[in-house]
mmCIF file of C-alpha atoms (C1' of nucleotides) in Angstrom:
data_model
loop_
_atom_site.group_PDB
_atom_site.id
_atom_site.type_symbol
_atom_site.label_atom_id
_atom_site.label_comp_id
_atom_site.label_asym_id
_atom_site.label_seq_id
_atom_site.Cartn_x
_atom_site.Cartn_y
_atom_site.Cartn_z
ATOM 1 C CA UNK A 6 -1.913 -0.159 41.577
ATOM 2 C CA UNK A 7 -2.477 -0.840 37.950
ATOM 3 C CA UNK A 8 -1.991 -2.906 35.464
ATOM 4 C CA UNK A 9 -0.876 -0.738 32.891
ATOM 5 C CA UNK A 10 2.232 -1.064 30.579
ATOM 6 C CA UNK A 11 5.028 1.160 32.135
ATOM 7 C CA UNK A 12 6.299 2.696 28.439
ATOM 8 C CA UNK A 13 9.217 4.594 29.773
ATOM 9 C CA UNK A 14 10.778 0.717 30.962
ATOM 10 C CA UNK A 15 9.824 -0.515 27.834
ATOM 11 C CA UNK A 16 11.346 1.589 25.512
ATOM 12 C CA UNK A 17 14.634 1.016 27.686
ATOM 13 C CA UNK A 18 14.173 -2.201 27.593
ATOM 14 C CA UNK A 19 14.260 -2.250 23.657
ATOM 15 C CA UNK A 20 17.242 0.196 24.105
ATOM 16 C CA UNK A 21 14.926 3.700 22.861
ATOM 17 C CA UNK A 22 16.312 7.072 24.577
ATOM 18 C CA UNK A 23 13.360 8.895 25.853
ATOM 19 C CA UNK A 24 12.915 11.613 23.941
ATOM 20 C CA UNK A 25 9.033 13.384 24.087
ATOM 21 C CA UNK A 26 7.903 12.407 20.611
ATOM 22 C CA UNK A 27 8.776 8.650 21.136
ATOM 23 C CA UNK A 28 7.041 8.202 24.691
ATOM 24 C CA UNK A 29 3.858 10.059 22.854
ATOM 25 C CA UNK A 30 3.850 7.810 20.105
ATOM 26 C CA UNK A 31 4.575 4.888 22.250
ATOM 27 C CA UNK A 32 1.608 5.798 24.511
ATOM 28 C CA UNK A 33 -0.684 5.946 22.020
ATOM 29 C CA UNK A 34 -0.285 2.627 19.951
ATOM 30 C CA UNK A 35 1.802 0.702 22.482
ATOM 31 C CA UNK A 36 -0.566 0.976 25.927
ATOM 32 C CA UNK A 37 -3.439 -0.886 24.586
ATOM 33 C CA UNK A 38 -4.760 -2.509 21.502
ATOM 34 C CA UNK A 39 -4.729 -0.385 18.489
ATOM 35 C CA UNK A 40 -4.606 -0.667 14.714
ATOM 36 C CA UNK A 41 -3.440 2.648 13.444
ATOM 37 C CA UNK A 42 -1.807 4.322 10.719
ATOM 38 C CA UNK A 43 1.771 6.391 10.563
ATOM 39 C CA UNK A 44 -1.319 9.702 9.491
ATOM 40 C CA UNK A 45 -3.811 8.758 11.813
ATOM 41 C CA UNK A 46 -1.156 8.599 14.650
ATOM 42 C CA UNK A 47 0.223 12.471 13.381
ATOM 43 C CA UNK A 48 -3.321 13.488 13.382
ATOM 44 C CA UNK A 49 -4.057 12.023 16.648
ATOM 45 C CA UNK A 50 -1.269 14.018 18.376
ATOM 46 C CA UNK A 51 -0.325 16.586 16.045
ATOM 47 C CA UNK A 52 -2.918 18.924 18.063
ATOM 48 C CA UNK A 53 -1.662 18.460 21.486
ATOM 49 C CA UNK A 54 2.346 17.974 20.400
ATOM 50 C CA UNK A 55 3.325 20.092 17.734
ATOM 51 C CA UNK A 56 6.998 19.431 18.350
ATOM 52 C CA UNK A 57 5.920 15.871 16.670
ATOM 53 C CA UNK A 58 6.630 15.307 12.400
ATOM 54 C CA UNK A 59 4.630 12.880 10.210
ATOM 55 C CA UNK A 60 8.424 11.812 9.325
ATOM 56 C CA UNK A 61 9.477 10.960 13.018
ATOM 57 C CA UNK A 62 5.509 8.931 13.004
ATOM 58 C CA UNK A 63 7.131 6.961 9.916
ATOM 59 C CA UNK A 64 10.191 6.335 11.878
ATOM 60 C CA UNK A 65 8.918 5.702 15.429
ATOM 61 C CA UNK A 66 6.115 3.021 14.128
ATOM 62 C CA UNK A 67 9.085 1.568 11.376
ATOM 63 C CA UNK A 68 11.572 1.358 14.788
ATOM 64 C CA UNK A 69 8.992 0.008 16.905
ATOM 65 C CA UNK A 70 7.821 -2.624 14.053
ATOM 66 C CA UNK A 71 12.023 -3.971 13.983
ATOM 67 C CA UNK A 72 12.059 -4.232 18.278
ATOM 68 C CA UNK A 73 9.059 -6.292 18.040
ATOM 69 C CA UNK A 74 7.031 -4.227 19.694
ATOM 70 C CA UNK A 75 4.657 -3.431 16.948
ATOM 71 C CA UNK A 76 3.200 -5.884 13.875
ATOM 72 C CA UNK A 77 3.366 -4.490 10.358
ATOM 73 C CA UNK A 78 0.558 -5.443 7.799
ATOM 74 C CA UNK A 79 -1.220 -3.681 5.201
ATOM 75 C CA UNK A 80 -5.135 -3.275 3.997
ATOM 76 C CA UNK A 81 -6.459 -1.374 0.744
ATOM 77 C CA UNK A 82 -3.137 -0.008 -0.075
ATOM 78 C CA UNK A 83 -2.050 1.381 3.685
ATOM 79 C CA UNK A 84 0.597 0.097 6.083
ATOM 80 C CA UNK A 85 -1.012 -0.643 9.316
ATOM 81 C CA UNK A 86 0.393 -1.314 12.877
ATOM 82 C CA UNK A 87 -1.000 -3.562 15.353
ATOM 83 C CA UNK A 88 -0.266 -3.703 18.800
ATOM 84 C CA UNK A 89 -1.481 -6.724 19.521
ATOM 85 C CA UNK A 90 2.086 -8.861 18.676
ATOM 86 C CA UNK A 91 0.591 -12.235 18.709
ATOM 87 C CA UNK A 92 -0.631 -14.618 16.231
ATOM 88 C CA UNK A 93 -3.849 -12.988 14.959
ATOM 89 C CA UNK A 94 -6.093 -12.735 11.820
ATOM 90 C CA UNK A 95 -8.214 -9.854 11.165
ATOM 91 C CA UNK A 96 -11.874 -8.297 9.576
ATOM 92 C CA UNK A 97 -11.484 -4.870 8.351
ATOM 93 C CA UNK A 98 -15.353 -3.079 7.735
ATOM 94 C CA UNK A 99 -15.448 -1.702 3.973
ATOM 95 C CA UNK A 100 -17.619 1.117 4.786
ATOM 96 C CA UNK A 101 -16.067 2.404 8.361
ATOM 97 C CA UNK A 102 -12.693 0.815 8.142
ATOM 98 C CA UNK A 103 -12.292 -0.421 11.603
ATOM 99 C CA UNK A 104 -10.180 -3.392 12.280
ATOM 100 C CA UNK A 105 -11.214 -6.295 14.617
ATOM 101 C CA UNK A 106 -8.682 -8.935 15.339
ATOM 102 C CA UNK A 107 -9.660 -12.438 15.173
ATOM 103 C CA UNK A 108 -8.174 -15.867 16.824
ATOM 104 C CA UNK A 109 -6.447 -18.310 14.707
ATOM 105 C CA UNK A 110 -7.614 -21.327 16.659
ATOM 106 C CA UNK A 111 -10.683 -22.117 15.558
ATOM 107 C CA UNK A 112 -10.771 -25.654 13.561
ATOM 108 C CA UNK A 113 -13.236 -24.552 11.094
ATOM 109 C CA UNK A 114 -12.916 -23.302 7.294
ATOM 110 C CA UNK A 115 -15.011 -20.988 7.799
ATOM 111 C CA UNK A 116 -15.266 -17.060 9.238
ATOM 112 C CA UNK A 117 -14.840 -17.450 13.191
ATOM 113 C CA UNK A 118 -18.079 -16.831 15.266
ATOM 114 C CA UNK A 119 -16.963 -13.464 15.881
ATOM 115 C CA UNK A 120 -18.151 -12.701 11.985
ATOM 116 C CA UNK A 121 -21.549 -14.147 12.468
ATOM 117 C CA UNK A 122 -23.195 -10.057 12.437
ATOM 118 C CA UNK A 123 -20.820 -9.261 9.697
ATOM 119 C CA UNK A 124 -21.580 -9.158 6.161
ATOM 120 C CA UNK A 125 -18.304 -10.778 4.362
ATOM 121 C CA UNK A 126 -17.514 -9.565 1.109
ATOM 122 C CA UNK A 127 -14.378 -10.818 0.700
ATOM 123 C CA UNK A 128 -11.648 -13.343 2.331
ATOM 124 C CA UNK A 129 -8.233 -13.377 1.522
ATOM 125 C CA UNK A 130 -5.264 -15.688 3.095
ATOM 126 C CA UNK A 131 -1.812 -14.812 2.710
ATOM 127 C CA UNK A 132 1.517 -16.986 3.341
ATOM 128 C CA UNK A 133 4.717 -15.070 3.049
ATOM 129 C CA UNK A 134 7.958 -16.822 2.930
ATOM 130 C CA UNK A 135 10.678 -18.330 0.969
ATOM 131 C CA UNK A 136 9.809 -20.357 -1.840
ATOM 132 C CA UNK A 137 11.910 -23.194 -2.834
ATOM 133 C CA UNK A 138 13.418 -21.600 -5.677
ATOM 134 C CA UNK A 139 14.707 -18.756 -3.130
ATOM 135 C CA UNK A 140 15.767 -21.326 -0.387
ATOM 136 C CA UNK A 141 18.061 -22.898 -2.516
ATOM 137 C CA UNK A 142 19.539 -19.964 -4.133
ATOM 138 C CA UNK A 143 20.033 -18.938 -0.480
ATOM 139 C CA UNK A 144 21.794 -22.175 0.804
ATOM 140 C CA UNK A 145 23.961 -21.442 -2.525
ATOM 141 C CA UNK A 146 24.698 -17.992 -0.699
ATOM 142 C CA UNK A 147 23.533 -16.124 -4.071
ATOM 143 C CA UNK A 148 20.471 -14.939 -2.131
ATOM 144 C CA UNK A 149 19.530 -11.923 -4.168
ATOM 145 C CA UNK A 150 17.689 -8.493 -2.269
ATOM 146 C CA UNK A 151 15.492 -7.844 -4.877
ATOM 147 C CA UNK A 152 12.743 -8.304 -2.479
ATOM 148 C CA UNK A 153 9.356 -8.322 -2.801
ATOM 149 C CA UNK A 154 8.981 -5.358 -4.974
ATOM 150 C CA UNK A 155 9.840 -7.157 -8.123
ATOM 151 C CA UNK A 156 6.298 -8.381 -8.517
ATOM 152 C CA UNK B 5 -8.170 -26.221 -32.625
ATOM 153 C CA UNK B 6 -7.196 -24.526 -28.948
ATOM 154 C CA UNK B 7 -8.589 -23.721 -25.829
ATOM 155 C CA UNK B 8 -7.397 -20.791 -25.675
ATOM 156 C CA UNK B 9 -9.433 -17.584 -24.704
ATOM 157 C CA UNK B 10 -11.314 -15.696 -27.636
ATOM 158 C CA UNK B 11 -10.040 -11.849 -26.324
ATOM 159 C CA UNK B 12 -11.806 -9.767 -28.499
ATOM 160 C CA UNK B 13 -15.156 -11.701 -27.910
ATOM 161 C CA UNK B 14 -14.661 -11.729 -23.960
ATOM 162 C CA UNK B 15 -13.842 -7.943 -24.174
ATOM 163 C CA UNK B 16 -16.979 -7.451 -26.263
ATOM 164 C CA UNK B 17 -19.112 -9.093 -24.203
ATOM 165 C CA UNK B 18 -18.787 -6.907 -21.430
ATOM 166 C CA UNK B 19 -19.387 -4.493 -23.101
ATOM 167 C CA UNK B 20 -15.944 -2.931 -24.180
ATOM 168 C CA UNK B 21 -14.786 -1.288 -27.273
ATOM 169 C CA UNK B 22 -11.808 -3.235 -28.867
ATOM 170 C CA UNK B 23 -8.957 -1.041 -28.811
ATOM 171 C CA UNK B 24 -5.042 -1.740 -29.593
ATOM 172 C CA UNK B 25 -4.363 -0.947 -26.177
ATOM 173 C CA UNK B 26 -6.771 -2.488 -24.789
ATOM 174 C CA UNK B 27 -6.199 -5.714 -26.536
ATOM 175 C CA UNK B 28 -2.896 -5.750 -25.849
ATOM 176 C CA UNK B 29 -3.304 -5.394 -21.827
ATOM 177 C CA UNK B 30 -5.891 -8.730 -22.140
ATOM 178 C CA UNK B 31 -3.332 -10.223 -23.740
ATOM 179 C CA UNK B 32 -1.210 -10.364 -21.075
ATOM 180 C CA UNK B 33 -3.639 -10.515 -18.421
ATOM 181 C CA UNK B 34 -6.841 -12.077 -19.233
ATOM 182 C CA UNK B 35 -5.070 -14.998 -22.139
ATOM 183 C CA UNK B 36 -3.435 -16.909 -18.584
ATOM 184 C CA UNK B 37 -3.209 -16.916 -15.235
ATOM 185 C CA UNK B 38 -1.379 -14.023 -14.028
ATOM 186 C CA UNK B 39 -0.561 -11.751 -10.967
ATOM 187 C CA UNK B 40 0.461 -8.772 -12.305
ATOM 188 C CA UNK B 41 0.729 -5.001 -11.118
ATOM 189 C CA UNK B 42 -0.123 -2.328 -13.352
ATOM 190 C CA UNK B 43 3.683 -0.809 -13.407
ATOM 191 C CA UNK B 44 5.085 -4.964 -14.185
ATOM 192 C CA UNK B 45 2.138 -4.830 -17.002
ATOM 193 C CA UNK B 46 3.495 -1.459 -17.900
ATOM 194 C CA UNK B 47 7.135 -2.162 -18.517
ATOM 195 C CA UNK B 48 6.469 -5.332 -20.185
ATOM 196 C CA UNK B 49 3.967 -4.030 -22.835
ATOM 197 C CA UNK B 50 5.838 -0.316 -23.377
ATOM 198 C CA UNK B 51 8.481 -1.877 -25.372
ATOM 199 C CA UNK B 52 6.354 -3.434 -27.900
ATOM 200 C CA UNK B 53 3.539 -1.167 -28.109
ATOM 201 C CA UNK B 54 4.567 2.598 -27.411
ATOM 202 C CA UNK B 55 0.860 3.857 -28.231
ATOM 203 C CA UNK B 56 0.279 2.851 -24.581
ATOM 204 C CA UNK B 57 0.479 4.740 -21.107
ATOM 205 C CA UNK B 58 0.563 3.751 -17.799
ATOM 206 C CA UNK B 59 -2.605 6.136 -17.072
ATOM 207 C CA UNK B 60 -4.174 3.654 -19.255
ATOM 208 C CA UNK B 61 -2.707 0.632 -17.798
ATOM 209 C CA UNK B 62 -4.443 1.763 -14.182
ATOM 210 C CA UNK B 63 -7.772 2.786 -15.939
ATOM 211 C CA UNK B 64 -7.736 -0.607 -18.274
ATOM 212 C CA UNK B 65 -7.135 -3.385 -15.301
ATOM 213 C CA UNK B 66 -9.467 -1.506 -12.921
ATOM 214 C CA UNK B 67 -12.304 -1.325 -15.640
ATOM 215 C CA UNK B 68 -11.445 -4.953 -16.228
ATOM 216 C CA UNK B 69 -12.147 -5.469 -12.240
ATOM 217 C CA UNK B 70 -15.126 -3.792 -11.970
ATOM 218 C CA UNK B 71 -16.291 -6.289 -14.959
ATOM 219 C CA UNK B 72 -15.428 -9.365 -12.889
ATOM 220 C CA UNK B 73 -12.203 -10.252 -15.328
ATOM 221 C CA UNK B 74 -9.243 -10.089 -12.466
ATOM 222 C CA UNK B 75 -9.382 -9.495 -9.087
ATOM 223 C CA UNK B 76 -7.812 -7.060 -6.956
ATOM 224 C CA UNK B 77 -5.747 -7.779 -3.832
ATOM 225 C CA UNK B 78 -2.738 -5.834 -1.879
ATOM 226 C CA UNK B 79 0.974 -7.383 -1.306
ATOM 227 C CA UNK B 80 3.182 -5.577 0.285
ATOM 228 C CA UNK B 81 1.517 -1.606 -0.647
ATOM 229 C CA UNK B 82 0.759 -2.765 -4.418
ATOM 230 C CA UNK B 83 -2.290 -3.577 -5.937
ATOM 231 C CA UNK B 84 -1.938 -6.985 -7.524
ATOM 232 C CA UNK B 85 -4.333 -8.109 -10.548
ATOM 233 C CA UNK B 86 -5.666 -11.899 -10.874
ATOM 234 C CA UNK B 87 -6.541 -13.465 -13.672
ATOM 235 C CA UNK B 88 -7.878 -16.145 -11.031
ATOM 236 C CA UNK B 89 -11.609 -14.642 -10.263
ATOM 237 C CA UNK B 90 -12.346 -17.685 -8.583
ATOM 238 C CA UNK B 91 -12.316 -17.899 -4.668
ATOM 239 C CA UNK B 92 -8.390 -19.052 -3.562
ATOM 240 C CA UNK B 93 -5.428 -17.813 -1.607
ATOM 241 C CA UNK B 94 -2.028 -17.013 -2.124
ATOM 242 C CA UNK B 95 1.548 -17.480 -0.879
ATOM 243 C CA UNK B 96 4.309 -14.874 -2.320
ATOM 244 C CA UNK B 97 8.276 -15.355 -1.790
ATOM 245 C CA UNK B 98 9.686 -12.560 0.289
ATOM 246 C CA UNK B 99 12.548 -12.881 -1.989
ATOM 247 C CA UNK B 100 11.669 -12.920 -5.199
ATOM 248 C CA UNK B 101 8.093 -11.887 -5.134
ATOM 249 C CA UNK B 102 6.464 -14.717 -6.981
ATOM 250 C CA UNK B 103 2.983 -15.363 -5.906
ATOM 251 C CA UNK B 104 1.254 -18.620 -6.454
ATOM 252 C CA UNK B 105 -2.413 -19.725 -5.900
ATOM 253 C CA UNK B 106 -3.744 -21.848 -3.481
ATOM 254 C CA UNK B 107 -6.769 -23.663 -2.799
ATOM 255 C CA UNK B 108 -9.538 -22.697 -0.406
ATOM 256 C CA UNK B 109 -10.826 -26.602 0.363
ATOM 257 C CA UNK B 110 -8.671 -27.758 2.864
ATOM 258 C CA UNK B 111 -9.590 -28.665 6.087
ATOM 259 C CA UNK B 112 -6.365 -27.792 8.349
ATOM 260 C CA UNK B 113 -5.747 -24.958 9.870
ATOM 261 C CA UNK B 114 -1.411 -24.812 8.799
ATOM 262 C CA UNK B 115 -0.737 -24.255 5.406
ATOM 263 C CA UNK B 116 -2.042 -25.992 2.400
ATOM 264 C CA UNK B 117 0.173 -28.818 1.422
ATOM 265 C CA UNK B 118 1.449 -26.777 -1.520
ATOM 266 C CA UNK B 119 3.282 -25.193 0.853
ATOM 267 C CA UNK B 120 5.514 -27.837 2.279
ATOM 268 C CA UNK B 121 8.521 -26.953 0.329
ATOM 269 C CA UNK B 122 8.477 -23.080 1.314
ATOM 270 C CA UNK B 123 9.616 -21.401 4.234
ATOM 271 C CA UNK B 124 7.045 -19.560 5.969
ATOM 272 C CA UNK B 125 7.597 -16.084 7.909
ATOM 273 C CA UNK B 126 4.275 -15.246 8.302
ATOM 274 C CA UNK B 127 0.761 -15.788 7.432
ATOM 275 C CA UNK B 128 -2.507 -13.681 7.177
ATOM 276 C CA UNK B 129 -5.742 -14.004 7.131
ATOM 277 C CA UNK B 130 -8.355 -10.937 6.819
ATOM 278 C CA UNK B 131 -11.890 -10.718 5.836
ATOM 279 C CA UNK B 132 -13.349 -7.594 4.160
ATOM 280 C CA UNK B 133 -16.868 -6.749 5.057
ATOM 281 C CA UNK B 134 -19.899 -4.649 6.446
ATOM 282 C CA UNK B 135 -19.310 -4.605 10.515
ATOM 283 C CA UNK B 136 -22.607 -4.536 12.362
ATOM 284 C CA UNK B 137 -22.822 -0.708 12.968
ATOM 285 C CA UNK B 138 -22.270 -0.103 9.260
ATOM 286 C CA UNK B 139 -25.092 -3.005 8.244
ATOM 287 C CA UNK B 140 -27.631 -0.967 10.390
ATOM 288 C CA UNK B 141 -26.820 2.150 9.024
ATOM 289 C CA UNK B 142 -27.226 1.113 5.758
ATOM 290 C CA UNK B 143 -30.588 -0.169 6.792
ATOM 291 C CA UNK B 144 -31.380 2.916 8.110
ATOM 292 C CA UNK B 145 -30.369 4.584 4.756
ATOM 293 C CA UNK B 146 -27.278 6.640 6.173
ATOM 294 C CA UNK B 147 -24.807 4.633 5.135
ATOM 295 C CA UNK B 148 -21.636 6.981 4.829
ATOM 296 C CA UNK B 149 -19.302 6.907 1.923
ATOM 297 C CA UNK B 150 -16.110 7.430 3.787
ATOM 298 C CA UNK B 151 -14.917 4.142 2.692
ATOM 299 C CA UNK B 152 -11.878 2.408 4.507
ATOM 300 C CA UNK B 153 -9.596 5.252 3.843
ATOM 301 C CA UNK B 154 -10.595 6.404 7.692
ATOM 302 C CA UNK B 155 -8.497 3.770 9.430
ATOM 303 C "C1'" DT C 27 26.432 19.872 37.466
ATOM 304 C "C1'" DT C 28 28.840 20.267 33.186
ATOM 305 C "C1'" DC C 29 30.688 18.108 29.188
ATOM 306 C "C1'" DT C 30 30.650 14.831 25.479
ATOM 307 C "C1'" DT C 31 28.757 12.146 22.055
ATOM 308 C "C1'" DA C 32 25.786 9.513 19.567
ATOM 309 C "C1'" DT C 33 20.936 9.428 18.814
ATOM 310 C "C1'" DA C 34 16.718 11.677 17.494
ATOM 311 C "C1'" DT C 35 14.243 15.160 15.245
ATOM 312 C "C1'" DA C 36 12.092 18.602 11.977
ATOM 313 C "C1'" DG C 37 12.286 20.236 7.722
ATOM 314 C "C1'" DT C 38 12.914 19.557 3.091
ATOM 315 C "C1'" DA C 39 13.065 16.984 -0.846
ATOM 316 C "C1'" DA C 40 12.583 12.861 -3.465
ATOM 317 C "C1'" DA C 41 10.613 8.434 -4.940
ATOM 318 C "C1'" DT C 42 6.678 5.767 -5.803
ATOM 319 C "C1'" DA C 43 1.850 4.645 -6.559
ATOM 320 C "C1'" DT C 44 -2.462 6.115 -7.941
ATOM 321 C "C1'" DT C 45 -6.141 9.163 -9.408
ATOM 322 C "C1'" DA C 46 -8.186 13.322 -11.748
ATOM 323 C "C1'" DC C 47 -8.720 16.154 -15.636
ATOM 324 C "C1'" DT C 48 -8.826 17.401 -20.511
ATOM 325 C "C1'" DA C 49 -8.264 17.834 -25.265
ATOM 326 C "C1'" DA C 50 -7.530 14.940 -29.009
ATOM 327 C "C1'" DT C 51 -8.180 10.444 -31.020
ATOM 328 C "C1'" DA C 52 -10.422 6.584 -32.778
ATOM 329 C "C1'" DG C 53 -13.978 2.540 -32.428
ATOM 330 C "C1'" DT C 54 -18.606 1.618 -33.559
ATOM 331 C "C1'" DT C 55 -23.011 2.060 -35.421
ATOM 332 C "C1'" DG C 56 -26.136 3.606 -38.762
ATOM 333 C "C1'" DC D 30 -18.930 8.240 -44.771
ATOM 334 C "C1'" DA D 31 -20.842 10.811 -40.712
ATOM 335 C "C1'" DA D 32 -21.919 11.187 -36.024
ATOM 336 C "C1'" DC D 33 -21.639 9.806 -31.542
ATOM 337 C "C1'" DT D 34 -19.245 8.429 -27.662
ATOM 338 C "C1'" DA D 35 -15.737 5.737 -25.453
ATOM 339 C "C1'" DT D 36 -10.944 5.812 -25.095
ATOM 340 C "C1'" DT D 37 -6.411 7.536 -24.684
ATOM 341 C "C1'" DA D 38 -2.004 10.238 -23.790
ATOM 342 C "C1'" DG D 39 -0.346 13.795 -21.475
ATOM 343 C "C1'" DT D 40 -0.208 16.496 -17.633
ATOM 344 C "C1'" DA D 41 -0.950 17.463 -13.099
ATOM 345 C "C1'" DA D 42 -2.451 16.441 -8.544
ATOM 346 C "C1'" DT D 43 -2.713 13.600 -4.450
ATOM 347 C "C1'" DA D 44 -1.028 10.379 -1.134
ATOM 348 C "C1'" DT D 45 2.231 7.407 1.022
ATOM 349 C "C1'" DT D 46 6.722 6.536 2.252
ATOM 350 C "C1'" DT D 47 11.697 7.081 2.288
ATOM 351 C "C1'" DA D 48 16.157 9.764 2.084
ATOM 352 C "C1'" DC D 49 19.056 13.441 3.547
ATOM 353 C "C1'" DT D 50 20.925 16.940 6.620
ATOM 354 C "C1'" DA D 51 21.701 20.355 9.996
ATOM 355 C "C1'" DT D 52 20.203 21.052 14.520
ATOM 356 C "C1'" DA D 53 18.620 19.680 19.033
ATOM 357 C "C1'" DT D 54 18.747 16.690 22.870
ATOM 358 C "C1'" DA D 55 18.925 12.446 25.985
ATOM 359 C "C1'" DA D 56 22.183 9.729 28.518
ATOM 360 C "C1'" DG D 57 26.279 8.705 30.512
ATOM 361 C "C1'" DA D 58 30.995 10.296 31.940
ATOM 362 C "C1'" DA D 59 33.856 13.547 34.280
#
DNA sequence: TTCTTATATAGTAAATATTACTAATAGTTG
DNA sequence: CAACTATTAGTAATATTTACTATATAAGAA
């Protein structure tokens, strides 16, 4: 009679026991679009389920992220998770913070038409991926795990 | 006989007093391009010059970002500083953190040609601005100062 | 239903990044 | 050189995130 997500089946699905904390997380960022943060989820529920730790927030959104079931990104210095799973770009307000998500598909260079009562201040496009360097190394099999943090 | 940057009179000229520290951090930062975080600027300078801290490091490149002399973005939860103040984007290697410049002017939508040699995981795009709500309130005078840290 | 077992959790601590504060230092200007 | 003020190192505080561990519990087997 609805059309909304059945989160128990899902988190079988990815193989998740259901275990209170997890289906209260899951309902909260995984039954409709959301852009939220390990705190603000902890503060969201820590009123109504105390049995519920910032830690198992970290974990839950981390597990979620590796099933797919959750997109990681970060903005001014925060990791934030997205619900919405599919190819997406993003405006985030300096002065409120909210988050807007934003089609890829349009052909111009430009902000999309959903900017036009914004005020840009900045744009910023990222690519993250192997660079050739890397790719070779890896073919060679001497793929180091230093990782990103060595910037 | 070079092109290269005059330090002390670009430091002057906005105003700063010329300090050893100081210098040295423009040095590094300001004399080429460069992506650097304040711990990588840090650990390469410490060794060299022990009459610097990395309290100073944070204070130096943020004064120098406020004066227009890098920019600021976020990879991966650190605050990177570009030497580049003019309007580009940027790929950076999953592996081995590198991060390289790219330009704004194409037309396409996929990845700048500069690309064609790495392997992209993912890409994004976000713009940082005033959403309409926060525009009128700052018409109206009661614009809030609770900054983005609410998401 | 009861038992078994591996997973999940809260609590604690630790690691990392960044900012705040302060007394002492040191450029700069006259 | 003297005075003024920016600058700095050191320390501490804050915030985010991860690591560790003993306990609790969901899920499947008996």
């Amino acid at each position: 009679m609805s059309t909304a997500i059945d989160i128990p089946s899902l988190l079988r699905g990815h193989g998740f026991r259901l275990t209170p904390q997890r289906l209260t997380v899951a309902e909260l960022v995984l039954s409709k679009p959301a852009h939220v943060t390990a705190r603000k989820v902890y503060q969201t529920l820590k009123e109504d389920h105390p049995a519920l730790s910032l830690n198992t927030v970290y974990l839950t959104l981390g597990q979620f992220e590796k099933s797919g079931l959750l997109n990681r990104f970060e903005i001014n210095g925060n990791a934030v998770f997205d619900s919405n799973t599919m190819p997406h770009n993003h405006a985030c307000c300096s002065c409120c913070g909210v988050i807007i998500d934003l089609p890829v598909h349009q052909m111009e260079q430009q902000a999309p038409s959903l900017l036009n009562q914004w005020q840009i201040q900045t744009e910023h496009r990222i690519w993250v991926g192997l660079c050739p360097n890397c790719m070779d190394e890896d073919r060679a099999g001497k793929m180091n795990k230093s990782g990103v943090g060595s910037i």
